[in-house]
mmCIF file of C-alpha atoms in Angstrom:
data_model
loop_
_atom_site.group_PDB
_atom_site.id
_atom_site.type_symbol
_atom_site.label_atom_id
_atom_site.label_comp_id
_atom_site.label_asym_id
_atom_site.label_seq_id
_atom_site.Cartn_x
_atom_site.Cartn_y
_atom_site.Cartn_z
ATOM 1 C CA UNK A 152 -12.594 0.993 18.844
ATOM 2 C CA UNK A 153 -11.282 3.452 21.438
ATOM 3 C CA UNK A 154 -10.299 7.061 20.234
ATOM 4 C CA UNK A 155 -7.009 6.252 21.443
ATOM 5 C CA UNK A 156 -6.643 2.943 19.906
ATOM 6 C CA UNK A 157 -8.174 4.729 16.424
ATOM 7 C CA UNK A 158 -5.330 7.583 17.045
ATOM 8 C CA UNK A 159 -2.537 5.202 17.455
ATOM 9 C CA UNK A 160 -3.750 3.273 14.317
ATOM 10 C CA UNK A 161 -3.798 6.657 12.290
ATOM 11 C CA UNK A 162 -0.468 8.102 13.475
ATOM 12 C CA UNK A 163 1.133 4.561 12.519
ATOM 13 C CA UNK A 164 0.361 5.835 8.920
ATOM 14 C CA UNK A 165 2.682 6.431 5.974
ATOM 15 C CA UNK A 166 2.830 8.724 2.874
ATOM 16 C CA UNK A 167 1.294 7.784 -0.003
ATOM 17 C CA UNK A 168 -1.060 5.132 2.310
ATOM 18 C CA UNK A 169 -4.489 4.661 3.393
ATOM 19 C CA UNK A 170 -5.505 6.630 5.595
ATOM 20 C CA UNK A 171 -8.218 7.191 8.759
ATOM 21 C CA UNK A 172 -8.832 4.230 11.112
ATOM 22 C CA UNK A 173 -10.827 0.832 11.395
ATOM 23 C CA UNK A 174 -13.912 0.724 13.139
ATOM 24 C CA UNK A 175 -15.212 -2.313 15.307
ATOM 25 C CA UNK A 176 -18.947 -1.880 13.466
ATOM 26 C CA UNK A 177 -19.666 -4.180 10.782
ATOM 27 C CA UNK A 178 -19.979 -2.087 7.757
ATOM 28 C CA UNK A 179 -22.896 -1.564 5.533
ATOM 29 C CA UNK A 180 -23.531 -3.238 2.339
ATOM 30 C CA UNK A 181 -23.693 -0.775 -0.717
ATOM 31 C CA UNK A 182 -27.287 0.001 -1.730
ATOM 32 C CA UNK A 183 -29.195 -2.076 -3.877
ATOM 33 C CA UNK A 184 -30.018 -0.511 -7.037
ATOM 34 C CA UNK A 185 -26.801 1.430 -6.965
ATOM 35 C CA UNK A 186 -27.280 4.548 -10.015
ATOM 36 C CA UNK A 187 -23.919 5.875 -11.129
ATOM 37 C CA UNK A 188 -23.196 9.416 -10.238
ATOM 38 C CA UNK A 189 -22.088 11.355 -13.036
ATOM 39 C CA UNK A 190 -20.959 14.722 -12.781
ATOM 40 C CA UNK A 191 -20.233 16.715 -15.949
ATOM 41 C CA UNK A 192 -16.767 17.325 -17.540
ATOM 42 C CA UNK A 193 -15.408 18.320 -20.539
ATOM 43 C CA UNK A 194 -12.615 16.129 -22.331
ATOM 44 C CA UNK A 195 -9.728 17.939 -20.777
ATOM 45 C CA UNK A 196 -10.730 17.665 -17.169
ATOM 46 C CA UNK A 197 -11.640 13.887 -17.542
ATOM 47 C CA UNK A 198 -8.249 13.124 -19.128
ATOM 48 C CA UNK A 199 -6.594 14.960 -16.352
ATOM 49 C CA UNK A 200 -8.731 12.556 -13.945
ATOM 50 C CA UNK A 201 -8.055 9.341 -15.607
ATOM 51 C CA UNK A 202 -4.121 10.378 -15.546
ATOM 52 C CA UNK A 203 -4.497 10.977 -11.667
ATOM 53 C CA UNK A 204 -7.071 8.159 -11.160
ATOM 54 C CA UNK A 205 -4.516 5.798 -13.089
ATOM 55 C CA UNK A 206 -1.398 6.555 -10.923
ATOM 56 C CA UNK A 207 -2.976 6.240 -7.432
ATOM 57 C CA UNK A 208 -2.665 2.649 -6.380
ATOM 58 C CA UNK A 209 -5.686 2.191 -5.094
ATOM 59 C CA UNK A 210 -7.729 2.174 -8.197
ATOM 60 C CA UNK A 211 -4.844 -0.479 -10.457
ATOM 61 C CA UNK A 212 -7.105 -2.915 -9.975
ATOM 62 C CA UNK A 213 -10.152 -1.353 -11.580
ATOM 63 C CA UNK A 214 -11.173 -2.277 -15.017
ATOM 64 C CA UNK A 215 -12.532 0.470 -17.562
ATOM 65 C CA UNK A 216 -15.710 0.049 -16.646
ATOM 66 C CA UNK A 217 -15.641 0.243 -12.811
ATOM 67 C CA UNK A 218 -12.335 3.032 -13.556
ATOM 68 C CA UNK A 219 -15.415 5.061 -15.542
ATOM 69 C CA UNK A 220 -17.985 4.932 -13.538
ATOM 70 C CA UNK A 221 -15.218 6.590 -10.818
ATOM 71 C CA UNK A 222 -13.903 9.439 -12.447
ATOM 72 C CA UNK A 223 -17.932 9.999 -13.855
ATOM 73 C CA UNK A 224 -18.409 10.421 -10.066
ATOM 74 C CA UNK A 225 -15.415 12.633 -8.863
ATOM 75 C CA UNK A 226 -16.574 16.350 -7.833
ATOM 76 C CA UNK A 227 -13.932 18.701 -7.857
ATOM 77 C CA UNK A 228 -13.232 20.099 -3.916
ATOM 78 C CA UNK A 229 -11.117 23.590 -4.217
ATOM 79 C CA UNK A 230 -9.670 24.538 -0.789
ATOM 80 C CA UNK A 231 -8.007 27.822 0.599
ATOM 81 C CA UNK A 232 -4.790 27.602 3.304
ATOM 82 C CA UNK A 233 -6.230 26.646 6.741
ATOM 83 C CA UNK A 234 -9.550 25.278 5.334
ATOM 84 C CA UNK A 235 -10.871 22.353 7.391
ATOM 85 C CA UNK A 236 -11.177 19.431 4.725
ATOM 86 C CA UNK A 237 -12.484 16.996 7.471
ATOM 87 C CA UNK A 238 -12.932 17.399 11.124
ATOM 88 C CA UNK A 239 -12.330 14.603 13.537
ATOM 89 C CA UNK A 240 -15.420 12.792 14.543
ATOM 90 C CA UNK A 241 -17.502 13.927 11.843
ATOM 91 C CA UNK A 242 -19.294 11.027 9.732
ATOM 92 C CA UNK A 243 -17.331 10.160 6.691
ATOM 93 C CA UNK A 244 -19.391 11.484 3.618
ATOM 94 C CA UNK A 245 -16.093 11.236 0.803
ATOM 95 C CA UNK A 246 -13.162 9.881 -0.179
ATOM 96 C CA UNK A 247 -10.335 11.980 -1.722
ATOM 97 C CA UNK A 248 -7.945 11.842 -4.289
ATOM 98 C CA UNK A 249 -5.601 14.893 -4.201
ATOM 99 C CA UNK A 250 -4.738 16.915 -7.380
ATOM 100 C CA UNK A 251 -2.219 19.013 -6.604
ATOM 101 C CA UNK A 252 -2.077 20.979 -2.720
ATOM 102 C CA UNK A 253 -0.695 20.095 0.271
ATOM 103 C CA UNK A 254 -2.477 18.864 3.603
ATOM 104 C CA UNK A 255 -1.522 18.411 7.042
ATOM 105 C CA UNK A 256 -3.591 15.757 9.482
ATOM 106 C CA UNK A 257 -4.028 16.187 13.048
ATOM 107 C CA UNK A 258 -5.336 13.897 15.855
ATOM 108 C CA UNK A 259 -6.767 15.652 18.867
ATOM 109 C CA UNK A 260 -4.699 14.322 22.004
ATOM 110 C CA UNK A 261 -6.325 13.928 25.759
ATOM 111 C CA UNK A 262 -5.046 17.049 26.452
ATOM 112 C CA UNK A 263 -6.963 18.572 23.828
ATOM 113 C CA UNK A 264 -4.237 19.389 21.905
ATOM 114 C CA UNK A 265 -3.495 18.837 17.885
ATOM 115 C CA UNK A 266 -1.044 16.351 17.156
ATOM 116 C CA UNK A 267 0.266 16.201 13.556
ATOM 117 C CA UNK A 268 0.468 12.720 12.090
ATOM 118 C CA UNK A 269 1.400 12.895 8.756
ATOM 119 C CA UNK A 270 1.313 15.058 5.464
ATOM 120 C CA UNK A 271 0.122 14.482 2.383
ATOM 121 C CA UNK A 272 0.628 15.887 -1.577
ATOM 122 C CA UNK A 273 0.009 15.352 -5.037
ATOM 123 C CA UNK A 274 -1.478 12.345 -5.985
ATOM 124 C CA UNK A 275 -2.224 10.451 -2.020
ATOM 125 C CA UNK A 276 -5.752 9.621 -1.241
ATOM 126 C CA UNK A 277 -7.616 9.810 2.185
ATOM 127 C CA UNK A 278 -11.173 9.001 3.635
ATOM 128 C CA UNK A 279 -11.838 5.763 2.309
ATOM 129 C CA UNK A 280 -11.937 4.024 5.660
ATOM 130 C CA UNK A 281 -14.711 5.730 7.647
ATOM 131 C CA UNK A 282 -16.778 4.684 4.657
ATOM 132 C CA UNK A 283 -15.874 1.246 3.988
ATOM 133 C CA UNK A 284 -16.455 0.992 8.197
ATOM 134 C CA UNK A 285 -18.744 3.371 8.860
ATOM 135 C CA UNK A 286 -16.326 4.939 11.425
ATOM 136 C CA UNK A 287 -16.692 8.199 12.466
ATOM 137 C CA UNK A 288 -13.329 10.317 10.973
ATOM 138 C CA UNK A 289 -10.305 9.496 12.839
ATOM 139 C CA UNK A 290 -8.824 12.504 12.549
ATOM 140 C CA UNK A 291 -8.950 16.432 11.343
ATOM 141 C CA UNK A 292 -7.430 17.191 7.745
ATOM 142 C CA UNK A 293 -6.488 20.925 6.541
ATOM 143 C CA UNK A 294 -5.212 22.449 3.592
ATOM 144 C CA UNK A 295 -1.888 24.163 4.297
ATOM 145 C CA UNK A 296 -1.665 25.959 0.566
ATOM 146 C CA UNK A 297 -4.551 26.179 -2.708
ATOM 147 C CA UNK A 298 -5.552 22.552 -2.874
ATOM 148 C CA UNK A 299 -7.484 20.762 -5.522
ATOM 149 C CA UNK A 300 -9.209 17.499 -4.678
ATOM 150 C CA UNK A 301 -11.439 15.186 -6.203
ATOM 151 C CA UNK A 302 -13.840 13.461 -3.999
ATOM 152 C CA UNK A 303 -15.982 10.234 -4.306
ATOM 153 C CA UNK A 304 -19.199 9.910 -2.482
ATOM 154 C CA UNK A 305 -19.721 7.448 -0.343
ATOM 155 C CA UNK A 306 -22.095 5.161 -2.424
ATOM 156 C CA UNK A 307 -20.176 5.371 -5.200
ATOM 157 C CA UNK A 308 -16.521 4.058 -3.156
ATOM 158 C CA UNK A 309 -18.624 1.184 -1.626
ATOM 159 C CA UNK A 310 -19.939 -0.090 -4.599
ATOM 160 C CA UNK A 311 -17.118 -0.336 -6.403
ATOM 161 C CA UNK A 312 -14.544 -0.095 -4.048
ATOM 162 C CA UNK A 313 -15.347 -1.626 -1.244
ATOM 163 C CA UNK A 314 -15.875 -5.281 -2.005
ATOM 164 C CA UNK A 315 -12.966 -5.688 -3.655
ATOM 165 C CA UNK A 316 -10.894 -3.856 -1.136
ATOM 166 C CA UNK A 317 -12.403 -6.240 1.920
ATOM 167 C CA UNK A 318 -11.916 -9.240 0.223
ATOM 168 C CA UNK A 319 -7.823 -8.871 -0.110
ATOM 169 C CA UNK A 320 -7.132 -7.624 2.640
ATOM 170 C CA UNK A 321 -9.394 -10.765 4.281
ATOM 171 C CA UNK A 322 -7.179 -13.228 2.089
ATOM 172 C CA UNK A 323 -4.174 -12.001 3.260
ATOM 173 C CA UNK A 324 -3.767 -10.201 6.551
ATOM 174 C CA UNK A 325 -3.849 -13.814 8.342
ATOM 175 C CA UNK A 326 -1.123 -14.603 6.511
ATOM 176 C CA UNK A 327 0.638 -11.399 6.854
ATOM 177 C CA UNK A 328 0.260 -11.446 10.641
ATOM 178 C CA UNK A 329 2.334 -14.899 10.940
ATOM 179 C CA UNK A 330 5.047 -12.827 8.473
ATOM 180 C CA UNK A 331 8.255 -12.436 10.894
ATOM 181 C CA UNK A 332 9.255 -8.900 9.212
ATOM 182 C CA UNK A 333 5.710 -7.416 10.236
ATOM 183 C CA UNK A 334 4.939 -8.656 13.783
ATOM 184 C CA UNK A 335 6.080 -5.257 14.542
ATOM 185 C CA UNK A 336 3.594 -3.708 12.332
ATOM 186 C CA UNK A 337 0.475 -2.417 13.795
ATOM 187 C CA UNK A 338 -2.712 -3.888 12.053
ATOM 188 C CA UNK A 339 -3.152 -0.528 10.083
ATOM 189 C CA UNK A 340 -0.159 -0.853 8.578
ATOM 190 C CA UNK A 341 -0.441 -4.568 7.773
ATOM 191 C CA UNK A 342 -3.757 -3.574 6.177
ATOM 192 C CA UNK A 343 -2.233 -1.343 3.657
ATOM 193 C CA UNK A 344 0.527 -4.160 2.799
ATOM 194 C CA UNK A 345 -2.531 -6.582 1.777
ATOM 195 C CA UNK A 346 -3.689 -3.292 0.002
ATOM 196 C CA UNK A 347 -0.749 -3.528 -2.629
ATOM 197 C CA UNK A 348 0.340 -7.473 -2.972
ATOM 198 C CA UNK A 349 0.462 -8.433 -6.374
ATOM 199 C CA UNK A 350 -0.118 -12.382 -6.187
ATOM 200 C CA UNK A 351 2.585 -14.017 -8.865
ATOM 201 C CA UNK A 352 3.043 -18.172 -9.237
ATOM 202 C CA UNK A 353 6.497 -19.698 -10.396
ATOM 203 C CA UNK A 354 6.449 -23.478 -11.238
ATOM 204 C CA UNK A 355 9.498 -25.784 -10.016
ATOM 205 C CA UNK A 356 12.772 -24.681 -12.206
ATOM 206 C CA UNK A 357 11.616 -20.925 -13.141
ATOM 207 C CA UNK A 358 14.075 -18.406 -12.407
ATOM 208 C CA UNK A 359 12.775 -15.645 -10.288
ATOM 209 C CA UNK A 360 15.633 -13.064 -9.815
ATOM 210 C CA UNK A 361 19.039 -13.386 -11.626
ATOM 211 C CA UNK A 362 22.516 -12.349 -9.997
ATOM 212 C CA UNK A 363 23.053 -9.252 -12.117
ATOM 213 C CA UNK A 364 20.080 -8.005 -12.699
ATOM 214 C CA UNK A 365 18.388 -4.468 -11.778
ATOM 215 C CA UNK A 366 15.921 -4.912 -8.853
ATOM 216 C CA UNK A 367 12.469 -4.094 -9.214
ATOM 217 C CA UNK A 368 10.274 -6.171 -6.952
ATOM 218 C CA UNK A 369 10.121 -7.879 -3.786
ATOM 219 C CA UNK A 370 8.711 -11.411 -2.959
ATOM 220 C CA UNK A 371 7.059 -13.028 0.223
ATOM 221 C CA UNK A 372 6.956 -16.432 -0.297
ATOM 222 C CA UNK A 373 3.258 -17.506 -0.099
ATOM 223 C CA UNK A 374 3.353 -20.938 -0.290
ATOM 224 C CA UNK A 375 6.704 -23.572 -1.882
ATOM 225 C CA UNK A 376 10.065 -22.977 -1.301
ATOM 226 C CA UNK A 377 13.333 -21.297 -3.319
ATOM 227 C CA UNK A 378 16.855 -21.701 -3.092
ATOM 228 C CA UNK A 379 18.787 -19.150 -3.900
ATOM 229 C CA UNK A 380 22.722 -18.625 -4.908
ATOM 230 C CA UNK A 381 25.566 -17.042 -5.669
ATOM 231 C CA UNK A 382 28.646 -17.124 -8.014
ATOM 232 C CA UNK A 383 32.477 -18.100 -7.491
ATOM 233 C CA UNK A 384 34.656 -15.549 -9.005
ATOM 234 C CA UNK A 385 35.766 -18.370 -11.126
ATOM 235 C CA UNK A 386 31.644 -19.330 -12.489
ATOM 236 C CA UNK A 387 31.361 -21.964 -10.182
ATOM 237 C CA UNK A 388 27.414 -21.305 -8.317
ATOM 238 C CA UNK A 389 27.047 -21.869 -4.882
ATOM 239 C CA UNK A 390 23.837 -22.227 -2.470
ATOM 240 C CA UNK A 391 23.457 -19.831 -0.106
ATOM 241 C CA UNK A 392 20.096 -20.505 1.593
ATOM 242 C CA UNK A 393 16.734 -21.911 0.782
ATOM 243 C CA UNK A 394 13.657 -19.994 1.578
ATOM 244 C CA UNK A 395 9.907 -20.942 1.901
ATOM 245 C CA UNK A 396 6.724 -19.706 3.953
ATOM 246 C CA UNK A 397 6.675 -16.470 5.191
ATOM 247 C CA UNK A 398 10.411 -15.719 4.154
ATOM 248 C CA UNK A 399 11.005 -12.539 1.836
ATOM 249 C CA UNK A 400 13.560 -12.063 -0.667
ATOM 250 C CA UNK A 401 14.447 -9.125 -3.277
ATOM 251 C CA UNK A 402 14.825 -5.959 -0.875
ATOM 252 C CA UNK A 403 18.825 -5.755 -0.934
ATOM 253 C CA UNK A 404 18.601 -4.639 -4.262
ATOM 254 C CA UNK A 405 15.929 -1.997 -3.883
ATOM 255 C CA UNK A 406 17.295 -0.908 -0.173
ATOM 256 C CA UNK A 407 20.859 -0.225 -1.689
ATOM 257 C CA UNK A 408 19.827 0.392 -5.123
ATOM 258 C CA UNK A 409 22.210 -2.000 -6.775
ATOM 259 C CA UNK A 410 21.872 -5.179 -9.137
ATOM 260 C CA UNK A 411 20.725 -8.506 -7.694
ATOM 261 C CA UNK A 412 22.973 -10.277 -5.105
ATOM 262 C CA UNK A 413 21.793 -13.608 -5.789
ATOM 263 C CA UNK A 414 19.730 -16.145 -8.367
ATOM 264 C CA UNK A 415 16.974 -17.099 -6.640
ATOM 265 C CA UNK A 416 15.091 -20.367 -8.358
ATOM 266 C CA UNK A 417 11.376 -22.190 -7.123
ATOM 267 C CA UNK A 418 12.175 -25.363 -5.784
ATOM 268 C CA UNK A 419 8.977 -26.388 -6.830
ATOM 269 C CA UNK A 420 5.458 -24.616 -7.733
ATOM 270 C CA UNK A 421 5.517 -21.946 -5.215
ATOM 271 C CA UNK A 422 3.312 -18.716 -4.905
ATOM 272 C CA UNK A 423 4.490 -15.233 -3.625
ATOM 273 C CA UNK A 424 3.186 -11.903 -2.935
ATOM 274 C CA UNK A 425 4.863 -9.217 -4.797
ATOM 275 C CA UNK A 426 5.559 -5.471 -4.005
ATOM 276 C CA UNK A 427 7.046 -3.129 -6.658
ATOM 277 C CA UNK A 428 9.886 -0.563 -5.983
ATOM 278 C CA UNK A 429 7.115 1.934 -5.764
ATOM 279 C CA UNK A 430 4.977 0.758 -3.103
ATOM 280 C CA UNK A 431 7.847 -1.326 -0.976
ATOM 281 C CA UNK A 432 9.069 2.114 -0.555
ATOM 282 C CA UNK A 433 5.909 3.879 0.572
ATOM 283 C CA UNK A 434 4.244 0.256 2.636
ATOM 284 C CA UNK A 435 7.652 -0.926 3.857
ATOM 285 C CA UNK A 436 9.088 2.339 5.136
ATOM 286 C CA UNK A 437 8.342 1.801 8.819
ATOM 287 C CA UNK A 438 10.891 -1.127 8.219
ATOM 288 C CA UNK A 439 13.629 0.075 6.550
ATOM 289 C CA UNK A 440 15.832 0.512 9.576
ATOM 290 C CA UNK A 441 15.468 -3.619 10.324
ATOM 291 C CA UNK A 442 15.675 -4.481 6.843
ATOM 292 C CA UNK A 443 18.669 -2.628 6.313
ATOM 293 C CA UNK A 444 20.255 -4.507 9.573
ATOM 294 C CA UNK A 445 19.367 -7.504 7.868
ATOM 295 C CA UNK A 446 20.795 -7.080 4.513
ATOM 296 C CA UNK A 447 24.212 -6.124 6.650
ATOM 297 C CA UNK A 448 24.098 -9.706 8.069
ATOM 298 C CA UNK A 449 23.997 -11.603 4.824
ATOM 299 C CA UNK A 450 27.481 -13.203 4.265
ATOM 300 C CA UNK A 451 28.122 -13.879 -0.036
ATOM 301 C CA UNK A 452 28.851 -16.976 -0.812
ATOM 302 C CA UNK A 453 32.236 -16.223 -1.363
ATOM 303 C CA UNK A 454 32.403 -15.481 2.731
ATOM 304 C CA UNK A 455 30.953 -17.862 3.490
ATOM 305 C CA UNK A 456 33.344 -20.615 1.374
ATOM 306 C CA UNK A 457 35.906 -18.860 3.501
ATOM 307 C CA UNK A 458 34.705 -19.163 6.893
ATOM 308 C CA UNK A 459 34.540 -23.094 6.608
#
């Protein structure tokens, strides 16, 4: 992949996301035999790590075993202000999981000049790319103030990491791409989407979001179909629209931050892909602006009685 395409990809990059960009070269397999790191803490420092470890998204998927064998491996990284963390071009040795600090990322331009792409804080992670694909680094990280991170070398992410990582996002990026809301997405960003789906199956009847209710999630509709309505003033429920492949639901509620609009009910056994509050925030950001225009147009039921 060209260094420009690989910069574009990188700058397209949100908070709290993966980070670096994807290479055209097949990647490696982890090594056979793989031997577990493990680097010597005492109890304090490895509940601090399973705290962190267990709050970065990346890792929710990990059982205890897998989750152990990770923070066994972490080496603490201390750096001072203006400390180069990773340098663009270099070959990706470590992934990162960031304590506490703050970092600033920078892609060189034609001109030779730094652009800054993005920032990143307590808890984010970086580097895991260049290692899943061996791709050199995409870009040049520095510390800005004290930071303390905890790496993962590369052995290590690949054998536990890696394999699981590959085969989500090779589930569901075809998918994703034929998702109206994220043609406009680059492929980066799509990639970090398939990162954080949560798959979740309703059969035919089961109520998936009630009027009322606080809203936590949202939904792309896999596979089946929904309906979903509304109430009179007077009780009475009305149908506002029915939903099915590739349509979304649930973001009015975590866009405004108010209850649900609507009851939305599987019209038979139908399959979604779930975000939480948390990540539709930090994946879905790049889309707020459209979403938001969206949840303008949608007319209650009580609106749309009227206009017949």
């Amino acid at each position: 992949m060209a260094d420009e395409e690989q910069a574009a990809i990188f700058a397209a990059g949100r908070r709290r996301g993966r980070r670096s960009a994807v290479s055209a070269a097949p990647p490696k397999a982890p090594a056979e035999g793989f031997k577990p790191t493990v680097v010597e803490k005492d109890q304090k420092t490895l509940d601090t790590l399973h705290k962190i470890v267990g709050e970065c998204l990346l890792f929710k998927h990990l059982d205890k075993k897998d989750l152990n064998v990770v923070v066994d491996a972490m080496f603490k990284v201390e750096c001072a202000p203006e400390e180069v963390i990773i340098k663009q071009g270099d070959d990706g040795d470590n992934f990162y999981v960031m304590e506490s600090g703050y970092v600033e990322i920078f892609v060189s331009q034609p001109d030779g000049s730094q652009l800054k792409v993005m920032t990143c804080s307590d808890g984010d992670t970086f580097g895991e790319l260049a290692l899943m694909y061996d791709a050199p680094r995409a870009a040049t990280v520095i510390a800005k103030k004290p930071t303390v991170l905890w790496a993962v070398d590369r052995d290590t992410y690949k054998h536990i990491l890696m394999s699981s990582t590959k085969e989500k996002r090779a589930r569901y990026e075809e998918f994703l791409n034929k998702v109206p809301i994220l043609s406009s997405m680059v492929r980066y960003d799509r990639l970090k989407v398939a990162d954080l789906l949560e798959p979740v199956t309703f059969e035919k009847g089961a109520v998936i979001l009630t009027e009322g209710d606080a809203g936590s999630t949202f939904y792309i509709i896999e596979d089946g179909s929904v309906v979903c309505t509304q109430k009179y003033d007077d009780g009475k429920e009305g149908e506002l629209c029915r939903l099915s492949s590739g349509d979304y639901f649930g973001e009015r509620a975590l866009i405004k931050d108010e209850p649900r609009a609507a009851t939305v009910k599987a019209l038979e056994t139908t399959h979604c892909l779930a975000l939480s509050r948390e990540t539709f925030d930090m994946v879905l950001g790049p889309l707020k602006d459209i979403l938001k225009t969206n949840v303008e147009l949608y007319k209650t039921y009580v609106e749309m009685a009227a206009d017949k």
